[in-house]
Amino acid sequence: MCDRVREGILVGCGNPLLDISAVVPLNFLQKYSMNEDDAILAEDRHMPIYGELVEDYQAEFLAGGSVQNSLRIAQWILRQPRVAVFFGCVGEDRYAGILKEKAQAAGLDVHYQVKKDVPTGTCAVLITGTHRSLCANLAAANNFTIDHLEEPSNKALVDNAQYYYISGFFLTVNPPSIMQVAATAHAKQRPFLMNLSAPFISQFYMAPLLAALPYVDIIFGNEAEAQAFAEAQQWPSGDLREIGKRLVAMEKKNPARPRIAILTQGCDPVLLIQQDSVQEFPVTKLAVHEIVDTNGAGDAFVGGFLSQFVQGKSLDVCIRCGNYAAGHIIKNPGCTYSGEPEFVE
Ligand code: AP5
Ligand code: NA
């Protein structure tokens, strides 16, 4: 059972995307020069993908967007609405309606910025066997501006929160908003959490990532993302533990609260890195027949983590709940859940 948490204690910013998910043959990926486990941003040459998925591959529509996924999962576990507030930009269309409905049904307090004449963002989820390749067409999500956070009612929500979570993905959209939320968190001595999100963020958006990092109290990432960060920093490649230690040792605005890195590695143990210590948290491996798809596993891990973190629980409990949540959504399509949460501390 969860302790009661106050409304709006957690604020997140990200890209609200509707996932268009389908099983496709390998040559579909080849046609668009994509690899089996990519996470990329759509260029003009990728635009026909979305229509093709719907017309030729019986695509499913699922609420997506990394931060919104995590916050939905946190709400599910908390069983108490409106703990989490979400900001992001959508268009004025049917997809925005679907996203809002799913987010609100999950208990999220959504405050979308709405851009007329730009379609809501979508993410193609191309499933080939146990792999999934993502191609995000940010569209309206890319139009998020800082003035949305400066509207008095939204500013009050940001000021009122005690925990802040923003994806690395949002670095491609609006770094000034990230810096503003980070500065608020810092001024109020409240935790600011980020995610490395995808290798391309470290490869192509290192400057804004490095600008935000000094404010980051907890950084999440998976193996490939940590390796991409290390490579972009020209650190000797290899050991994930060493990468984690270097990551937590980087410049920090508030040295009184040393940075923590939490690195997931699929069914291998989650690493919790704090200063020179590395702790491992085992993952209960699922049998092949239990796995529907791993899409959203990393997002769900963060959601489970946040659900406990906002209750002031220990990192140990937060990580175990992260693993619980990820394990659950792997048994469901996309980043969706079924039934009541069964996490026991
Ligand atoms: P996707 O990348 O599929 O989701 P994810 O949450 O990152 O999940 P992954 O499957 O990639 O997991 P991971 O590699 O991060 O974690 P790990 O395997 O270590 O993306 C989903 C969403 O991203 C979509 O909804 C889309 O909208 C959004 N998106 C794409 N581009 C975007 C953009 N530009 N902006 C915003 N949003 C965007 O696993 C994590 C945990 O899972 C482990 O610690 C463990 O607990 C569990 N786990 C994993 N494998 C197993 C296993 N075999 N058995 C048991 N547990 C397991
Ligand atoms: Na899933």
Short mmCIF file of C-alpha atoms and ligand atoms in Angstrom, two decimals:
data_model
loop_
_atom_site.label_atom_id
_atom_site.label_comp_id
_atom_site.label_asym_id
_atom_site.label_seq_id
_atom_site.Cartn_x
_atom_site.Cartn_y
_atom_site.Cartn_z
CA MET A 1 0.00 0.00 0.00
CA CYS A 2 1.28 3.49 -0.80
CA ASP A 3 1.48 6.41 1.60
CA ARG A 4 -0.57 9.40 0.48
CA VAL A 5 1.44 11.93 -1.47
CA ARG A 6 0.42 15.51 -2.12
CA GLU A 7 -0.96 16.46 -5.54
CA GLY A 8 1.50 17.95 -8.01
CA ILE A 9 4.57 16.86 -6.08
CA LEU A 10 6.21 15.67 -9.33
CA VAL A 11 6.61 17.71 -12.51
CA GLY A 12 7.78 16.26 -15.84
CA CYS A 13 8.47 17.77 -19.27
CA GLY A 14 8.76 15.80 -22.47
CA ASN A 15 7.45 14.99 -25.91
CA PRO A 16 3.87 13.73 -25.98
CA LEU A 17 3.90 11.19 -28.81
CA LEU A 18 1.34 8.73 -30.07
CA ASP A 19 3.10 5.45 -30.79
CA ILE A 20 2.18 3.74 -34.06
CA SER A 21 3.36 0.21 -33.51
CA ALA A 22 3.50 -2.72 -35.91
CA VAL A 23 5.38 -5.91 -36.64
CA VAL A 24 7.31 -5.39 -39.88
CA PRO A 25 9.66 -7.48 -42.02
CA LEU A 26 13.39 -6.70 -41.94
CA ASN A 27 13.31 -5.27 -45.45
CA PHE A 28 10.98 -2.57 -44.19
CA LEU A 29 13.79 -1.33 -41.94
CA GLN A 30 16.29 -1.69 -44.78
CA LYS A 31 14.11 0.40 -47.06
CA TYR A 32 14.44 3.27 -44.59
CA SER A 33 18.11 2.55 -43.73
CA MET A 34 17.16 1.76 -40.14
CA ASN A 35 18.67 -0.78 -37.73
CA GLU A 36 16.80 -3.18 -35.46
CA ASP A 37 17.32 -1.28 -32.20
CA ASP A 38 17.47 2.31 -33.36
CA ALA A 39 15.89 5.28 -31.67
CA ILE A 40 16.08 8.15 -34.13
CA LEU A 41 14.36 11.37 -35.10
CA ALA A 42 12.47 11.26 -38.39
CA GLU A 43 13.92 13.05 -41.39
CA ASP A 44 11.94 13.83 -44.55
CA ARG A 45 12.79 10.43 -46.03
CA HIS A 46 11.10 8.67 -43.06
CA MET A 47 7.76 10.44 -43.37
CA PRO A 48 6.01 7.73 -45.45
CA ILE A 49 6.61 5.21 -42.63
CA TYR A 50 3.61 6.28 -40.56
CA GLY A 51 1.05 5.96 -43.35
CA GLU A 52 2.52 2.64 -44.47
CA LEU A 53 2.30 1.19 -40.97
CA VAL A 54 -1.37 2.06 -40.76
CA GLU A 55 -2.28 0.96 -44.28
CA ASP A 56 -0.17 -2.16 -44.74
CA TYR A 57 0.78 -3.52 -41.31
CA GLN A 58 -2.28 -3.25 -39.05
CA ALA A 59 -0.58 -0.79 -36.75
CA GLU A 60 -1.75 -0.29 -33.20
CA PHE A 61 -2.00 3.14 -31.60
CA LEU A 62 -0.61 3.46 -28.08
CA ALA A 63 0.01 6.45 -25.84
CA GLY A 64 3.76 7.05 -25.83
CA GLY A 65 6.38 9.69 -25.29
CA SER A 66 9.08 8.72 -22.86
CA VAL A 67 8.33 11.05 -19.91
CA GLN A 68 4.59 10.67 -20.25
CA ASN A 69 5.08 6.89 -20.19
CA SER A 70 7.09 7.11 -16.98
CA LEU A 71 4.60 9.40 -15.26
CA ARG A 72 1.64 7.19 -16.28
CA ILE A 73 3.37 4.20 -14.73
CA ALA A 74 4.16 6.16 -11.55
CA GLN A 75 0.48 7.14 -11.29
CA TRP A 76 -0.63 3.55 -11.77
CA ILE A 77 1.51 2.36 -8.89
CA LEU A 78 0.55 5.26 -6.63
CA ARG A 79 -3.20 4.67 -7.17
CA GLN A 80 -3.82 8.31 -6.39
CA PRO A 81 -4.58 10.78 -9.18
CA ARG A 82 -2.76 14.02 -10.00
CA VAL A 83 0.46 13.34 -8.15
CA ALA A 84 2.33 14.01 -11.41
CA VAL A 85 2.00 17.07 -13.65
CA PHE A 86 3.09 16.82 -17.30
CA PHE A 87 4.08 19.55 -19.76
CA GLY A 88 4.63 19.03 -23.48
CA CYS A 89 3.32 20.33 -26.78
CA VAL A 90 0.60 18.77 -28.99
CA GLY A 91 -1.42 19.82 -32.01
CA GLU A 92 -5.16 20.36 -32.11
CA ASP A 93 -6.20 17.01 -33.55
CA ARG A 94 -7.52 13.54 -32.89
CA TYR A 95 -4.13 12.19 -31.77
CA ALA A 96 -3.85 14.91 -29.11
CA GLY A 97 -7.28 13.88 -27.88
CA ILE A 98 -6.23 10.22 -27.61
CA LEU A 99 -3.03 11.14 -25.74
CA LYS A 100 -4.81 13.39 -23.29
CA GLU A 101 -7.53 10.85 -22.64
CA LYS A 102 -5.00 8.06 -21.92
CA ALA A 103 -2.86 10.30 -19.74
CA GLN A 104 -5.81 11.54 -17.72
CA ALA A 105 -7.26 8.05 -17.39
CA ALA A 106 -3.92 7.09 -15.85
CA GLY A 107 -4.29 9.95 -13.36
CA LEU A 108 -1.83 12.43 -14.86
CA ASP A 109 -2.45 16.14 -14.54
CA VAL A 110 -1.64 17.18 -18.13
CA HIS A 111 -1.04 20.77 -19.17
CA TYR A 112 -0.27 20.59 -22.88
CA GLN A 113 0.83 23.59 -24.86
CA VAL A 114 -1.33 23.43 -28.01
CA LYS A 115 -0.02 24.52 -31.40
CA LYS A 116 -2.74 24.86 -34.02
CA ASP A 117 -1.82 23.84 -37.59
CA VAL A 118 0.92 21.41 -36.49
CA PRO A 119 0.06 17.73 -36.07
CA THR A 120 0.61 15.95 -32.77
CA GLY A 121 3.87 14.02 -32.68
CA THR A 122 4.05 10.32 -33.45
CA CYS A 123 6.61 7.59 -32.93
CA ALA A 124 6.86 4.63 -35.27
CA VAL A 125 7.59 1.47 -33.31
CA LEU A 126 8.88 -1.09 -35.80
CA ILE A 127 8.89 -4.54 -34.26
CA THR A 128 11.08 -7.26 -35.76
CA GLY A 129 11.10 -10.34 -33.53
CA THR A 130 12.31 -9.28 -30.10
CA HIS A 131 13.78 -6.03 -31.42
CA ARG A 132 12.10 -2.67 -31.77
CA SER A 133 13.24 0.31 -33.76
CA LEU A 134 11.87 3.77 -32.99
CA CYS A 135 11.46 6.69 -35.34
CA ALA A 136 10.00 9.78 -33.69
CA ASN A 137 8.32 12.48 -35.74
CA LEU A 138 8.15 15.16 -33.05
CA ALA A 139 5.96 17.54 -35.08
CA ALA A 140 4.02 19.66 -32.54
CA ALA A 141 6.16 18.34 -29.65
CA ASN A 142 9.08 20.20 -31.21
CA ASN A 143 7.24 23.51 -30.80
CA PHE A 144 7.29 23.61 -27.01
CA THR A 145 8.37 27.03 -25.80
CA ILE A 146 9.43 28.36 -22.44
CA ASP A 147 6.56 30.84 -22.28
CA HIS A 148 4.28 27.88 -21.58
CA LEU A 149 6.13 27.32 -18.31
CA GLU A 150 6.00 31.04 -17.59
CA GLU A 151 2.19 31.23 -17.69
CA PRO A 152 1.25 32.00 -14.08
CA SER A 153 -0.79 28.84 -13.48
CA ASN A 154 1.95 26.63 -14.94
CA LYS A 155 4.69 28.49 -13.12
CA ALA A 156 2.78 27.87 -9.89
CA LEU A 157 2.74 24.14 -10.69
CA VAL A 158 6.51 24.12 -11.26
CA ASP A 159 7.15 26.10 -8.08
CA ASN A 160 4.86 23.84 -6.10
CA ALA A 161 6.56 20.58 -7.11
CA GLN A 162 9.19 18.85 -5.06
CA TYR A 163 10.63 16.52 -7.70
CA TYR A 164 11.45 17.21 -11.36
CA TYR A 165 11.97 14.74 -14.19
CA ILE A 166 12.94 15.56 -17.80
CA SER A 167 14.13 13.19 -20.53
CA GLY A 168 17.28 13.63 -22.56
CA PHE A 169 14.92 13.53 -25.55
CA PHE A 170 13.65 16.97 -24.52
CA LEU A 171 17.15 18.38 -25.14
CA THR A 172 16.36 18.29 -28.85
CA VAL A 173 13.33 20.48 -28.27
CA ASN A 174 13.83 23.22 -25.73
CA PRO A 175 16.98 23.39 -23.59
CA PRO A 176 15.99 26.80 -22.10
CA SER A 177 12.94 25.18 -20.47
CA ILE A 178 15.15 22.43 -19.07
CA MET A 179 17.57 24.98 -17.66
CA GLN A 180 14.74 26.94 -16.11
CA VAL A 181 13.26 23.89 -14.36
CA ALA A 182 16.76 22.83 -13.31
CA ALA A 183 17.45 26.27 -11.83
CA THR A 184 14.15 26.21 -9.93
CA ALA A 185 14.96 22.79 -8.51
CA HIS A 186 18.43 23.97 -7.55
CA ALA A 187 17.21 27.19 -5.88
CA LYS A 188 14.69 25.21 -3.85
CA GLN A 189 17.14 22.36 -3.13
CA ARG A 190 14.81 19.81 -4.70
CA PRO A 191 15.83 16.75 -6.69
CA PHE A 192 16.21 17.14 -10.47
CA LEU A 193 16.27 13.89 -12.44
CA MET A 194 17.16 13.28 -16.07
CA ASN A 195 17.57 10.40 -18.49
CA LEU A 196 20.23 9.84 -21.17
CA SER A 197 17.28 8.63 -23.30
CA ALA A 198 19.05 7.41 -26.46
CA PRO A 199 22.59 7.19 -27.86
CA PHE A 200 21.85 9.95 -30.40
CA ILE A 201 21.38 12.43 -27.56
CA SER A 202 25.01 12.02 -26.42
CA GLN A 203 26.19 11.88 -30.02
CA PHE A 204 24.48 15.03 -31.27
CA TYR A 205 23.19 17.00 -28.26
CA MET A 206 26.16 16.83 -25.90
CA ALA A 207 26.41 20.61 -25.45
CA PRO A 208 22.94 21.12 -23.96
CA LEU A 209 23.30 17.84 -22.05
CA LEU A 210 26.53 19.08 -20.45
CA ALA A 211 24.85 22.39 -19.61
CA ALA A 212 22.06 20.61 -17.73
CA LEU A 213 24.17 17.89 -16.11
CA PRO A 214 25.59 20.02 -13.25
CA TYR A 215 22.00 20.33 -11.97
CA VAL A 216 21.18 16.64 -12.26
CA ASP A 217 20.88 14.76 -8.97
CA ILE A 218 19.91 11.42 -10.51
CA ILE A 219 20.75 10.33 -14.05
CA PHE A 220 19.15 7.25 -15.62
CA GLY A 221 20.33 5.36 -18.66
CA ASN A 222 20.74 1.96 -20.23
CA GLU A 223 23.96 0.29 -21.38
CA ALA A 224 23.99 1.63 -24.93
CA GLU A 225 23.23 5.16 -23.74
CA ALA A 226 25.99 5.10 -21.12
CA GLN A 227 28.46 3.79 -23.72
CA ALA A 228 27.45 6.52 -26.17
CA PHE A 229 27.99 9.14 -23.47
CA ALA A 230 31.42 7.72 -22.66
CA GLU A 231 32.39 7.66 -26.33
CA ALA A 232 31.29 11.25 -26.87
CA GLN A 233 33.40 12.22 -23.84
CA GLN A 234 36.30 10.19 -25.25
CA TRP A 235 36.53 8.13 -22.09
CA PRO A 236 38.19 4.76 -22.39
CA SER A 237 35.29 2.56 -23.48
CA GLY A 238 34.15 -0.59 -21.80
CA ASP A 239 33.19 -1.06 -18.21
CA LEU A 240 29.77 0.29 -17.32
CA ARG A 241 30.74 0.67 -13.67
CA GLU A 242 33.66 2.93 -14.59
CA ILE A 243 31.43 5.00 -16.85
CA GLY A 244 28.93 5.37 -14.01
CA LYS A 245 31.63 6.47 -11.58
CA ARG A 246 32.92 9.10 -14.00
CA LEU A 247 29.38 10.30 -14.68
CA VAL A 248 28.61 10.87 -11.00
CA ALA A 249 31.97 12.62 -10.51
CA MET A 250 31.31 15.28 -13.15
CA GLU A 251 30.72 18.88 -12.10
CA LYS A 252 27.74 19.36 -9.81
CA LYS A 253 26.07 22.61 -8.71
CA ASN A 254 25.08 21.25 -5.35
CA PRO A 255 28.01 19.14 -4.13
CA ALA A 256 26.24 18.58 -0.81
CA ARG A 257 24.01 16.12 -2.67
CA PRO A 258 26.34 13.97 -4.78
CA ARG A 259 24.99 12.79 -8.12
CA ILE A 260 23.62 9.28 -8.43
CA ALA A 261 23.62 7.22 -11.65
CA ILE A 262 21.18 4.38 -12.20
CA LEU A 263 22.05 2.22 -15.18
CA THR A 264 19.81 -0.58 -16.43
CA GLN A 265 21.10 -3.44 -18.55
CA GLY A 266 18.10 -5.45 -19.74
CA CYS A 267 17.75 -8.64 -17.71
CA ASP A 268 21.15 -8.10 -16.04
CA PRO A 269 21.31 -6.33 -12.67
CA VAL A 270 20.56 -2.62 -12.36
CA LEU A 271 23.61 -0.64 -11.23
CA LEU A 272 23.28 2.03 -8.56
CA ILE A 273 26.37 4.21 -8.60
CA GLN A 274 27.08 6.68 -5.82
CA GLN A 275 30.55 8.17 -5.56
CA ASP A 276 32.90 5.17 -5.47
CA SER A 277 30.27 2.59 -4.62
CA VAL A 278 28.46 0.40 -7.12
CA GLN A 279 25.52 -1.69 -5.94
CA GLU A 280 23.72 -4.31 -8.03
CA PHE A 281 20.00 -4.97 -7.99
CA PRO A 282 18.99 -8.26 -9.61
CA VAL A 283 16.26 -8.45 -12.22
CA THR A 284 13.80 -11.34 -12.18
CA LYS A 285 14.28 -12.77 -15.65
CA LEU A 286 11.06 -13.41 -17.53
CA ALA A 287 10.46 -16.58 -19.51
CA VAL A 288 10.30 -16.05 -23.27
CA HIS A 289 6.60 -16.93 -23.39
CA GLU A 290 5.82 -14.19 -20.81
CA ILE A 291 7.36 -11.43 -22.91
CA VAL A 292 4.95 -9.49 -25.12
CA ASP A 293 7.43 -6.73 -25.98
CA THR A 294 10.09 -4.81 -24.10
CA ASN A 295 8.95 -1.53 -25.59
CA GLY A 296 8.79 1.02 -22.80
CA ALA A 297 10.74 -1.09 -20.28
CA GLY A 298 13.20 1.69 -19.50
CA ASP A 299 10.41 4.23 -19.18
CA ALA A 300 8.45 1.93 -16.88
CA PHE A 301 11.55 1.37 -14.76
CA VAL A 302 11.78 5.13 -14.20
CA GLY A 303 8.03 5.30 -13.48
CA GLY A 304 8.28 2.63 -10.80
CA PHE A 305 11.31 4.34 -9.34
CA LEU A 306 9.56 7.73 -9.22
CA SER A 307 6.44 6.30 -7.57
CA GLN A 308 8.54 5.40 -4.54
CA PHE A 309 10.99 8.30 -4.70
CA VAL A 310 8.19 10.87 -4.31
CA GLN A 311 7.14 9.02 -1.16
CA GLY A 312 10.63 9.51 0.24
CA LYS A 313 11.42 5.78 0.12
CA SER A 314 14.99 4.48 0.09
CA LEU A 315 16.84 4.03 -3.21
CA ASP A 316 16.69 0.30 -2.63
CA VAL A 317 12.87 0.34 -2.60
CA CYS A 318 12.76 2.76 -5.57
CA ILE A 319 14.94 0.49 -7.72
CA ARG A 320 13.07 -2.66 -6.76
CA CYS A 321 9.83 -0.95 -7.74
CA GLY A 322 11.46 0.16 -11.01
CA ASN A 323 12.26 -3.47 -11.78
CA TYR A 324 8.75 -4.53 -10.80
CA ALA A 325 7.15 -1.94 -13.11
CA ALA A 326 9.45 -2.77 -16.05
CA GLY A 327 8.76 -6.48 -15.59
CA HIS A 328 5.03 -5.80 -15.66
CA ILE A 329 4.91 -3.70 -18.82
CA ILE A 330 7.09 -6.23 -20.67
CA LYS A 331 4.15 -8.61 -20.23
CA ASN A 332 1.89 -6.06 -21.93
CA PRO A 333 1.93 -4.36 -25.34
CA GLY A 334 3.94 -1.11 -25.46
CA CYS A 335 4.16 0.86 -22.25
CA THR A 336 0.79 -0.34 -20.92
CA TYR A 337 -0.28 -2.13 -17.76
CA SER A 338 -3.11 -4.40 -16.78
CA GLY A 339 -4.89 -4.88 -13.47
CA GLU A 340 -3.84 -3.48 -10.12
CA PRO A 341 -0.20 -2.91 -9.20
CA GLU A 342 1.19 -5.62 -6.94
CA PHE A 343 4.46 -4.13 -5.78
CA VAL A 344 5.31 -4.98 -2.19
CA GLU A 345 8.07 -3.07 -0.49
P1 AP5 B 1 11.74 2.33 -25.78
O1 AP5 B 1 13.14 2.75 -26.06
O2 AP5 B 1 11.22 1.10 -26.38
O3 AP5 B 1 11.47 2.19 -24.33
P2 AP5 B 1 12.38 2.20 -23.20
O4 AP5 B 1 11.50 2.55 -22.09
O5 AP5 B 1 13.62 2.98 -23.39
O6 AP5 B 1 12.65 0.60 -23.19
P3 AP5 B 1 13.77 -0.31 -23.76
O7 AP5 B 1 13.13 -1.60 -24.09
O8 AP5 B 1 14.58 0.38 -24.79
O9 AP5 B 1 14.50 -0.49 -22.45
P4 AP5 B 1 15.89 0.07 -22.03
O10 AP5 B 1 16.92 -0.45 -22.96
O11 AP5 B 1 15.83 1.54 -21.80
O12 AP5 B 1 16.01 -0.59 -20.66
P5 AP5 B 1 16.59 -2.02 -20.31
O13 AP5 B 1 16.50 -3.00 -21.44
O14 AP5 B 1 17.90 -1.82 -19.70
O15 AP5 B 1 10.84 3.59 -26.10
C1 AP5 B 1 9.53 3.70 -25.74
C2 AP5 B 1 9.00 5.09 -25.91
O16 AP5 B 1 9.98 6.04 -26.29
C3 AP5 B 1 7.91 5.17 -26.92
O17 AP5 B 1 6.69 5.22 -26.25
C4 AP5 B 1 8.21 6.46 -27.70
O18 AP5 B 1 7.08 7.29 -27.83
C5 AP5 B 1 9.29 7.10 -26.88
N1 AP5 B 1 10.18 7.93 -27.67
C6 AP5 B 1 10.94 7.59 -28.73
N2 AP5 B 1 11.60 8.66 -29.23
C7 AP5 B 1 11.25 9.72 -28.45
C8 AP5 B 1 11.59 11.10 -28.45
N3 AP5 B 1 12.42 11.63 -29.37
N4 AP5 B 1 11.05 11.88 -27.48
C9 AP5 B 1 10.22 11.37 -26.54
N5 AP5 B 1 9.86 10.08 -26.51
C10 AP5 B 1 10.36 9.26 -27.44
O19 AP5 B 1 15.51 -2.50 -19.26
C11 AP5 B 1 15.00 -1.69 -18.25
C12 AP5 B 1 14.45 -2.60 -17.19
O20 AP5 B 1 13.49 -3.48 -17.77
C13 AP5 B 1 15.47 -3.55 -16.56
O21 AP5 B 1 16.18 -2.93 -15.54
C14 AP5 B 1 14.55 -4.65 -16.06
O22 AP5 B 1 13.90 -4.29 -14.87
C15 AP5 B 1 13.53 -4.76 -17.15
N6 AP5 B 1 13.87 -5.79 -18.13
C16 AP5 B 1 14.41 -5.60 -19.35
N7 AP5 B 1 14.54 -6.77 -19.99
C17 AP5 B 1 14.05 -7.73 -19.18
C18 AP5 B 1 13.88 -9.16 -19.26
N8 AP5 B 1 14.25 -9.84 -20.34
N9 AP5 B 1 13.33 -9.80 -18.20
C19 AP5 B 1 12.93 -9.12 -17.11
N10 AP5 B 1 13.05 -7.80 -16.97
C20 AP5 B 1 13.62 -7.10 -17.98
NA NA B 2 5.63 -3.75 -23.36
#
